[in-house]
JSON list of C-alpha atoms in Angstrom, two decimals:
[
{"chain": "A", "resi": 1, "resn": "MET", "atom": "CA", "xyz": [-20.93, -24.85, -8.73]},
{"chain": "A", "resi": 2, "resn": "ASN", "atom": "CA", "xyz": [-23.04, -22.21, -7.03]},
{"chain": "A", "resi": 3, "resn": "LEU", "atom": "CA", "xyz": [-24.03, -18.59, -7.71]},
{"chain": "A", "resi": 4, "resn": "PRO", "atom": "CA", "xyz": [-20.98, -16.96, -6.05]},
{"chain": "A", "resi": 5, "resn": "ASN", "atom": "CA", "xyz": [-18.63, -19.25, -8.01]},
{"chain": "A", "resi": 6, "resn": "LEU", "atom": "CA", "xyz": [-20.51, -18.47, -11.22]},
{"chain": "A", "resi": 7, "resn": "ILE", "atom": "CA", "xyz": [-20.15, -14.74, -10.57]},
{"chain": "A", "resi": 8, "resn": "THR", "atom": "CA", "xyz": [-16.43, -15.25, -9.95]},
{"chain": "A", "resi": 9, "resn": "LEU", "atom": "CA", "xyz": [-16.11, -17.20, -13.21]},
{"chain": "A", "resi": 10, "resn": "VAL", "atom": "CA", "xyz": [-17.71, -14.28, -15.05]},
{"chain": "A", "resi": 11, "resn": "ARG", "atom": "CA", "xyz": [-15.07, -12.05, -13.45]},
{"chain": "A", "resi": 12, "resn": "VAL", "atom": "CA", "xyz": [-12.35, -14.38, -14.77]},
{"chain": "A", "resi": 13, "resn": "ILE", "atom": "CA", "xyz": [-13.92, -14.16, -18.23]},
{"chain": "A", "resi": 14, "resn": "LEU", "atom": "CA", "xyz": [-13.84, -10.35, -17.96]},
{"chain": "A", "resi": 15, "resn": "VAL", "atom": "CA", "xyz": [-10.02, -10.40, -17.63]},
{"chain": "A", "resi": 16, "resn": "PRO", "atom": "CA", "xyz": [-9.17, -10.91, -21.32]},
{"chain": "A", "resi": 17, "resn": "VAL", "atom": "CA", "xyz": [-12.02, -8.59, -22.31]},
{"chain": "A", "resi": 18, "resn": "VAL", "atom": "CA", "xyz": [-10.68, -5.76, -20.13]},
{"chain": "A", "resi": 19, "resn": "PHE", "atom": "CA", "xyz": [-7.13, -6.44, -21.36]},
{"chain": "A", "resi": 20, "resn": "TRP", "atom": "CA", "xyz": [-8.29, -6.30, -24.99]},
{"chain": "A", "resi": 21, "resn": "LEU", "atom": "CA", "xyz": [-10.24, -3.10, -24.37]},
{"chain": "A", "resi": 22, "resn": "LEU", "atom": "CA", "xyz": [-7.16, -1.47, -22.87]},
{"chain": "A", "resi": 23, "resn": "ILE", "atom": "CA", "xyz": [-4.77, -2.45, -25.62]},
{"chain": "A", "resi": 24, "resn": "THR", "atom": "CA", "xyz": [-7.27, -1.24, -28.23]},
{"chain": "A", "resi": 25, "resn": "GLY", "atom": "CA", "xyz": [-7.68, 2.14, -26.50]},
{"chain": "A", "resi": 26, "resn": "GLN", "atom": "CA", "xyz": [-11.21, 1.64, -25.17]},
{"chain": "A", "resi": 27, "resn": "THR", "atom": "CA", "xyz": [-10.34, 2.81, -21.68]},
{"chain": "A", "resi": 28, "resn": "GLU", "atom": "CA", "xyz": [-13.81, 4.13, -20.80]},
{"chain": "A", "resi": 29, "resn": "VAL", "atom": "CA", "xyz": [-15.44, 0.74, -21.34]},
{"chain": "A", "resi": 30, "resn": "ALA", "atom": "CA", "xyz": [-12.55, -0.98, -19.52]},
{"chain": "A", "resi": 31, "resn": "PHE", "atom": "CA", "xyz": [-13.12, 1.37, -16.57]},
{"chain": "A", "resi": 32, "resn": "PHE", "atom": "CA", "xyz": [-16.81, 0.46, -16.37]},
{"chain": "A", "resi": 33, "resn": "LEU", "atom": "CA", "xyz": [-16.03, -3.28, -16.57]},
{"chain": "A", "resi": 34, "resn": "PHE", "atom": "CA", "xyz": [-13.44, -2.78, -13.82]},
{"chain": "A", "resi": 35, "resn": "ILE", "atom": "CA", "xyz": [-16.16, -1.20, -11.66]},
{"chain": "A", "resi": 36, "resn": "ILE", "atom": "CA", "xyz": [-18.55, -4.06, -12.50]},
{"chain": "A", "resi": 37, "resn": "ALA", "atom": "CA", "xyz": [-15.84, -6.58, -11.57]},
{"chain": "A", "resi": 38, "resn": "GLY", "atom": "CA", "xyz": [-15.37, -4.83, -8.23]},
{"chain": "A", "resi": 39, "resn": "ILE", "atom": "CA", "xyz": [-19.09, -4.85, -7.51]},
{"chain": "A", "resi": 40, "resn": "SER", "atom": "CA", "xyz": [-19.35, -8.52, -8.52]},
{"chain": "A", "resi": 41, "resn": "ASP", "atom": "CA", "xyz": [-16.48, -9.34, -6.15]},
{"chain": "A", "resi": 42, "resn": "ALA", "atom": "CA", "xyz": [-18.41, -7.76, -3.28]},
{"chain": "A", "resi": 43, "resn": "VAL", "atom": "CA", "xyz": [-21.66, -9.48, -4.31]},
{"chain": "A", "resi": 44, "resn": "ASP", "atom": "CA", "xyz": [-20.18, -12.97, -4.60]},
{"chain": "A", "resi": 45, "resn": "GLY", "atom": "CA", "xyz": [-18.44, -12.57, -1.23]},
{"chain": "A", "resi": 46, "resn": "TYR", "atom": "CA", "xyz": [-21.65, -11.36, 0.38]},
{"chain": "A", "resi": 47, "resn": "LEU", "atom": "CA", "xyz": [-23.69, -14.22, -1.07]},
{"chain": "A", "resi": 48, "resn": "ALA", "atom": "CA", "xyz": [-21.12, -16.84, -0.10]},
{"chain": "A", "resi": 49, "resn": "LYS", "atom": "CA", "xyz": [-20.92, -15.64, 3.50]},
{"chain": "A", "resi": 50, "resn": "THR", "atom": "CA", "xyz": [-24.59, -14.82, 4.01]},
{"chain": "A", "resi": 51, "resn": "PHE", "atom": "CA", "xyz": [-25.99, -18.06, 2.63]},
{"chain": "A", "resi": 52, "resn": "GLY", "atom": "CA", "xyz": [-23.13, -20.39, 3.57]},
{"chain": "A", "resi": 53, "resn": "TRP", "atom": "CA", "xyz": [-22.23, -20.96, -0.08]},
{"chain": "A", "resi": 54, "resn": "GLN", "atom": "CA", "xyz": [-18.49, -20.90, 0.54]},
{"chain": "A", "resi": 55, "resn": "THR", "atom": "CA", "xyz": [-16.63, -23.60, -1.37]},
{"chain": "A", "resi": 56, "resn": "GLU", "atom": "CA", "xyz": [-13.05, -24.72, -1.74]},
{"chain": "A", "resi": 57, "resn": "LEU", "atom": "CA", "xyz": [-13.24, -23.76, -5.42]},
{"chain": "A", "resi": 58, "resn": "GLY", "atom": "CA", "xyz": [-14.40, -20.27, -4.48]},
{"chain": "A", "resi": 59, "resn": "ALA", "atom": "CA", "xyz": [-11.63, -19.91, -1.91]},
{"chain": "A", "resi": 60, "resn": "TYR", "atom": "CA", "xyz": [-9.06, -20.38, -4.70]},
{"chain": "A", "resi": 61, "resn": "LEU", "atom": "CA", "xyz": [-10.96, -18.88, -7.63]},
{"chain": "A", "resi": 62, "resn": "ASP", "atom": "CA", "xyz": [-11.98, -15.57, -6.02]},
{"chain": "A", "resi": 63, "resn": "PRO", "atom": "CA", "xyz": [-8.48, -14.27, -5.19]},
{"chain": "A", "resi": 64, "resn": "LEU", "atom": "CA", "xyz": [-7.19, -15.69, -8.48]},
{"chain": "A", "resi": 65, "resn": "ALA", "atom": "CA", "xyz": [-9.83, -13.71, -10.41]},
{"chain": "A", "resi": 66, "resn": "ASP", "atom": "CA", "xyz": [-8.87, -10.54, -8.53]},
{"chain": "A", "resi": 67, "resn": "LYS", "atom": "CA", "xyz": [-5.15, -11.06, -9.18]},
{"chain": "A", "resi": 68, "resn": "LEU", "atom": "CA", "xyz": [-5.65, -11.87, -12.85]},
{"chain": "A", "resi": 69, "resn": "LEU", "atom": "CA", "xyz": [-7.67, -8.70, -13.35]},
{"chain": "A", "resi": 70, "resn": "ILE", "atom": "CA", "xyz": [-5.21, -6.42, -11.54]},
{"chain": "A", "resi": 71, "resn": "VAL", "atom": "CA", "xyz": [-2.15, -7.97, -13.20]},
{"chain": "A", "resi": 72, "resn": "SER", "atom": "CA", "xyz": [-3.71, -7.75, -16.67]},
{"chain": "A", "resi": 73, "resn": "ILE", "atom": "CA", "xyz": [-4.65, -4.10, -16.11]},
{"chain": "A", "resi": 74, "resn": "PHE", "atom": "CA", "xyz": [-1.17, -3.28, -14.82]},
{"chain": "A", "resi": 75, "resn": "LEU", "atom": "CA", "xyz": [0.43, -5.05, -17.80]},
{"chain": "A", "resi": 76, "resn": "ALA", "atom": "CA", "xyz": [-1.76, -3.27, -20.34]},
{"chain": "A", "resi": 77, "resn": "LEU", "atom": "CA", "xyz": [-1.27, 0.13, -18.70]},
{"chain": "A", "resi": 78, "resn": "GLY", "atom": "CA", "xyz": [2.48, -0.46, -18.37]},
{"chain": "A", "resi": 79, "resn": "VAL", "atom": "CA", "xyz": [2.94, -1.49, -22.00]},
{"chain": "A", "resi": 80, "resn": "ASP", "atom": "CA", "xyz": [0.95, 1.59, -23.04]},
{"chain": "A", "resi": 81, "resn": "GLY", "atom": "CA", "xyz": [3.14, 3.84, -20.86]},
{"chain": "A", "resi": 82, "resn": "LYS", "atom": "CA", "xyz": [0.31, 4.78, -18.51]},
{"chain": "A", "resi": 83, "resn": "LEU", "atom": "CA", "xyz": [2.08, 3.15, -15.55]},
{"chain": "A", "resi": 84, "resn": "PRO", "atom": "CA", "xyz": [5.84, 3.03, -15.00]},
{"chain": "A", "resi": 85, "resn": "LEU", "atom": "CA", "xyz": [7.35, -0.27, -16.12]},
{"chain": "A", "resi": 86, "resn": "TRP", "atom": "CA", "xyz": [9.31, -0.61, -12.86]},
{"chain": "A", "resi": 87, "resn": "LEU", "atom": "CA", "xyz": [6.01, -0.71, -10.97]},
{"chain": "A", "resi": 88, "resn": "VAL", "atom": "CA", "xyz": [4.49, -3.26, -13.34]},
{"chain": "A", "resi": 89, "resn": "VAL", "atom": "CA", "xyz": [7.58, -5.45, -12.98]},
{"chain": "A", "resi": 90, "resn": "ALA", "atom": "CA", "xyz": [7.44, -5.10, -9.18]},
{"chain": "A", "resi": 91, "resn": "VAL", "atom": "CA", "xyz": [3.73, -5.98, -8.95]},
{"chain": "A", "resi": 92, "resn": "VAL", "atom": "CA", "xyz": [3.96, -8.96, -11.30]},
{"chain": "A", "resi": 93, "resn": "SER", "atom": "CA", "xyz": [7.25, -10.20, -9.82]},
{"chain": "A", "resi": 94, "resn": "ARG", "atom": "CA", "xyz": [5.85, -10.09, -6.28]},
{"chain": "A", "resi": 95, "resn": "ASP", "atom": "CA", "xyz": [2.95, -12.34, -7.26]},
{"chain": "A", "resi": 96, "resn": "ILE", "atom": "CA", "xyz": [5.20, -14.73, -9.18]},
{"chain": "A", "resi": 97, "resn": "LEU", "atom": "CA", "xyz": [7.66, -14.97, -6.28]},
{"chain": "A", "resi": 98, "resn": "ILE", "atom": "CA", "xyz": [4.87, -15.69, -3.80]},
{"chain": "A", "resi": 99, "resn": "VAL", "atom": "CA", "xyz": [3.50, -18.47, -6.03]},
{"chain": "A", "resi": 100, "resn": "ILE", "atom": "CA", "xyz": [7.00, -19.94, -6.43]},
{"chain": "A", "resi": 101, "resn": "ALA", "atom": "CA", "xyz": [7.55, -19.88, -2.66]},
{"chain": "A", "resi": 102, "resn": "VAL", "atom": "CA", "xyz": [4.22, -21.62, -2.00]},
{"chain": "A", "resi": 103, "resn": "MET", "atom": "CA", "xyz": [4.94, -24.26, -4.65]},
{"chain": "A", "resi": 104, "resn": "LEU", "atom": "CA", "xyz": [8.47, -24.81, -3.33]},
{"chain": "A", "resi": 105, "resn": "SER", "atom": "CA", "xyz": [7.17, -25.31, 0.19]},
{"chain": "A", "resi": 106, "resn": "TRP", "atom": "CA", "xyz": [4.76, -27.97, -1.13]},
{"chain": "A", "resi": 107, "resn": "VAL", "atom": "CA", "xyz": [7.49, -29.72, -3.12]},
{"chain": "A", "resi": 108, "resn": "LEU", "atom": "CA", "xyz": [9.73, -29.77, -0.05]},
{"chain": "A", "resi": 109, "resn": "GLY", "atom": "CA", "xyz": [6.94, -31.32, 2.02]},
{"chain": "A", "resi": 110, "resn": "ASN", "atom": "CA", "xyz": [6.49, -28.29, 4.23]},
{"chain": "A", "resi": 111, "resn": "PRO", "atom": "CA", "xyz": [3.36, -26.61, 2.83]},
{"chain": "A", "resi": 112, "resn": "VAL", "atom": "CA", "xyz": [2.83, -23.06, 3.94]},
{"chain": "A", "resi": 113, "resn": "ARG", "atom": "CA", "xyz": [-0.63, -21.68, 4.55]},
{"chain": "A", "resi": 114, "resn": "ILE", "atom": "CA", "xyz": [-0.83, -18.20, 3.09]},
{"chain": "A", "resi": 115, "resn": "ARG", "atom": "CA", "xyz": [-2.91, -15.75, 5.04]},
{"chain": "A", "resi": 116, "resn": "PRO", "atom": "CA", "xyz": [-3.24, -12.17, 3.91]},
{"chain": "A", "resi": 117, "resn": "LEU", "atom": "CA", "xyz": [-1.07, -9.87, 6.00]},
{"chain": "A", "resi": 118, "resn": "ILE", "atom": "CA", "xyz": [-2.15, -6.31, 6.82]},
{"chain": "A", "resi": 119, "resn": "VAL", "atom": "CA", "xyz": [0.54, -4.88, 4.55]},
{"chain": "A", "resi": 120, "resn": "SER", "atom": "CA", "xyz": [-0.67, -7.19, 1.77]},
{"chain": "A", "resi": 121, "resn": "LYS", "atom": "CA", "xyz": [-4.26, -6.01, 2.20]},
{"chain": "A", "resi": 122, "resn": "ALA", "atom": "CA", "xyz": [-3.05, -2.39, 2.07]},
{"chain": "A", "resi": 123, "resn": "ASN", "atom": "CA", "xyz": [-1.05, -3.27, -1.06]},
{"chain": "A", "resi": 124, "resn": "THR", "atom": "CA", "xyz": [-4.13, -4.76, -2.73]},
{"chain": "A", "resi": 125, "resn": "VAL", "atom": "CA", "xyz": [-6.19, -1.68, -1.90]},
{"chain": "A", "resi": 126, "resn": "ALA", "atom": "CA", "xyz": [-3.44, 0.58, -3.29]},
{"chain": "A", "resi": 127, "resn": "GLN", "atom": "CA", "xyz": [-3.26, -1.49, -6.50]},
{"chain": "A", "resi": 128, "resn": "ILE", "atom": "CA", "xyz": [-7.03, -1.34, -6.97]},
{"chain": "A", "resi": 129, "resn": "VAL", "atom": "CA", "xyz": [-7.22, 2.40, -6.26]},
{"chain": "A", "resi": 130, "resn": "LEU", "atom": "CA", "xyz": [-4.28, 3.08, -8.59]},
{"chain": "A", "resi": 131, "resn": "ALA", "atom": "CA", "xyz": [-5.78, 0.96, -11.38]},
{"chain": "A", "resi": 132, "resn": "GLY", "atom": "CA", "xyz": [-9.17, 2.64, -11.01]},
{"chain": "A", "resi": 133, "resn": "THR", "atom": "CA", "xyz": [-7.62, 6.12, -10.87]},
{"chain": "A", "resi": 134, "resn": "VAL", "atom": "CA", "xyz": [-5.51, 5.56, -13.98]},
{"chain": "A", "resi": 135, "resn": "LEU", "atom": "CA", "xyz": [-8.43, 4.01, -15.89]},
{"chain": "A", "resi": 136, "resn": "ALA", "atom": "CA", "xyz": [-10.74, 6.90, -14.93]},
{"chain": "A", "resi": 137, "resn": "ASP", "atom": "CA", "xyz": [-8.11, 9.52, -15.68]},
{"chain": "A", "resi": 138, "resn": "GLU", "atom": "CA", "xyz": [-7.16, 8.01, -19.05]},
{"chain": "A", "resi": 139, "resn": "GLY", "atom": "CA", "xyz": [-10.74, 7.31, -20.04]},
{"chain": "A", "resi": 140, "resn": "PHE", "atom": "CA", "xyz": [-12.29, 10.61, -19.04]},
{"chain": "A", "resi": 141, "resn": "GLY", "atom": "CA", "xyz": [-9.36, 13.08, -18.93]},
{"chain": "A", "resi": 142, "resn": "LEU", "atom": "CA", "xyz": [-9.80, 14.02, -15.29]},
{"chain": "A", "resi": 143, "resn": "GLY", "atom": "CA", "xyz": [-6.36, 15.58, -14.84]},
{"chain": "A", "resi": 144, "resn": "LEU", "atom": "CA", "xyz": [-5.27, 13.33, -11.97]},
{"chain": "A", "resi": 145, "resn": "ALA", "atom": "CA", "xyz": [-1.50, 13.53, -12.53]},
{"chain": "A", "resi": 146, "resn": "TRP", "atom": "CA", "xyz": [-0.68, 14.37, -8.90]},
{"chain": "A", "resi": 147, "resn": "PRO", "atom": "CA", "xyz": [-2.85, 11.65, -7.27]},
{"chain": "A", "resi": 148, "resn": "ARG", "atom": "CA", "xyz": [-1.48, 9.15, -9.82]},
{"chain": "A", "resi": 149, "resn": "PHE", "atom": "CA", "xyz": [2.08, 10.09, -8.92]},
{"chain": "A", "resi": 150, "resn": "ILE", "atom": "CA", "xyz": [1.41, 9.59, -5.21]},
{"chain": "A", "resi": 151, "resn": "LEU", "atom": "CA", "xyz": [-0.45, 6.32, -5.80]},
{"chain": "A", "resi": 152, "resn": "VAL", "atom": "CA", "xyz": [2.35, 4.95, -8.00]},
{"chain": "A", "resi": 153, "resn": "TRP", "atom": "CA", "xyz": [4.94, 5.47, -5.27]},
{"chain": "A", "resi": 154, "resn": "LEU", "atom": "CA", "xyz": [2.62, 4.29, -2.49]},
{"chain": "A", "resi": 155, "resn": "THR", "atom": "CA", "xyz": [1.79, 1.14, -4.45]},
{"chain": "A", "resi": 156, "resn": "GLY", "atom": "CA", "xyz": [5.48, 0.56, -5.20]},
{"chain": "A", "resi": 157, "resn": "ALA", "atom": "CA", "xyz": [6.44, 0.90, -1.53]},
{"chain": "A", "resi": 158, "resn": "LEU", "atom": "CA", "xyz": [3.59, -1.36, -0.37]},
{"chain": "A", "resi": 159, "resn": "THR", "atom": "CA", "xyz": [4.45, -3.95, -3.03]},
{"chain": "A", "resi": 160, "resn": "VAL", "atom": "CA", "xyz": [8.05, -4.16, -1.78]},
{"chain": "A", "resi": 161, "resn": "ALA", "atom": "CA", "xyz": [6.93, -4.16, 1.88]},
{"chain": "A", "resi": 162, "resn": "SER", "atom": "CA", "xyz": [4.37, -6.89, 1.20]},
{"chain": "A", "resi": 163, "resn": "LEU", "atom": "CA", "xyz": [6.90, -9.08, -0.59]},
{"chain": "A", "resi": 164, "resn": "ALA", "atom": "CA", "xyz": [9.37, -8.59, 2.27]},
{"chain": "A", "resi": 165, "resn": "ALA", "atom": "CA", "xyz": [6.72, -9.52, 4.86]},
{"chain": "A", "resi": 166, "resn": "TYR", "atom": "CA", "xyz": [5.70, -12.67, 2.97]},
{"chain": "A", "resi": 167, "resn": "LEU", "atom": "CA", "xyz": [9.32, -13.64, 2.43]},
{"chain": "A", "resi": 168, "resn": "HIS", "atom": "CA", "xyz": [10.02, -13.18, 6.14]},
{"chain": "A", "resi": 169, "resn": "SER", "atom": "CA", "xyz": [7.01, -15.33, 7.12]},
{"chain": "A", "resi": 170, "resn": "TRP", "atom": "CA", "xyz": [7.93, -17.96, 4.52]},
{"chain": "A", "resi": 171, "resn": "LEU", "atom": "CA", "xyz": [11.56, -18.14, 5.69]},
{"chain": "A", "resi": 172, "resn": "LEU", "atom": "CA", "xyz": [10.45, -18.51, 9.31]},
{"chain": "A", "resi": 173, "resn": "HIS", "atom": "CA", "xyz": [8.03, -21.26, 8.32]},
{"chain": "A", "resi": 174, "resn": "MET", "atom": "CA", "xyz": [10.56, -23.11, 6.19]},
{"chain": "A", "resi": 175, "resn": "SER", "atom": "CA", "xyz": [13.16, -22.95, 8.98]},
{"chain": "A", "resi": 176, "resn": "GLY", "atom": "CA", "xyz": [10.68, -24.37, 11.52]},
{"chain": "A", "resi": 177, "resn": "TYR", "atom": "CA", "xyz": [9.64, -21.16, 13.22]},
{"chain": "A", "resi": 178, "resn": "GLU", "atom": "CA", "xyz": [6.22, -19.64, 13.00]},
{"chain": "A", "resi": 179, "resn": "SER", "atom": "CA", "xyz": [5.75, -15.95, 12.43]},
{"chain": "A", "resi": 180, "resn": "PRO", "atom": "CA", "xyz": [3.30, -14.31, 14.86]},
{"chain": "A", "resi": 181, "resn": "ASP", "atom": "CA", "xyz": [1.41, -13.10, 11.74]},
{"chain": "A", "resi": 182, "resn": "ALA", "atom": "CA", "xyz": [1.11, -16.65, 10.38]},
{"chain": "A", "resi": 183, "resn": "ARG", "atom": "CA", "xyz": [-0.54, -18.03, 13.52]},
{"chain": "A", "resi": 184, "resn": "GLY", "atom": "CA", "xyz": [-3.57, -15.82, 13.03]}
]
């Protein structure tokens, strides 16, 4: 256990707190904790890389913390009607399907190494920007209906594109071919 991993663990602990704040209508506080989580993500990454404190635990825990936070925010905002349910289902289903594919490849003795694709990175950025925009708009009444509308559809399109890209890479891997994206 090192400082970056400890910071990441704090981010994991923030997940149920942010979820609770959202379902109890305390969007302003949830927004600030979301910002703190984002800053802590940058800090733990910087510390790990700068001081060589990268660990196997951190390699798994950091993206898991990010995913848990985004998924919990999307779920809370979807249940509250602040995000369309189709988008929440798409975002959560994409992550579940990717995990199932990775687990299936391990069970079948053909483990796949997941590397973030460009479309997946764009999808993550869109999800983060959408979550932050909705939290800020709901918490502070900023009148961001038009940017939210655009971000919802952009995030939806990138979610589908990202799932399709991962599925394509996974199918190539499982059939014995390597995707050019998977070779790095």
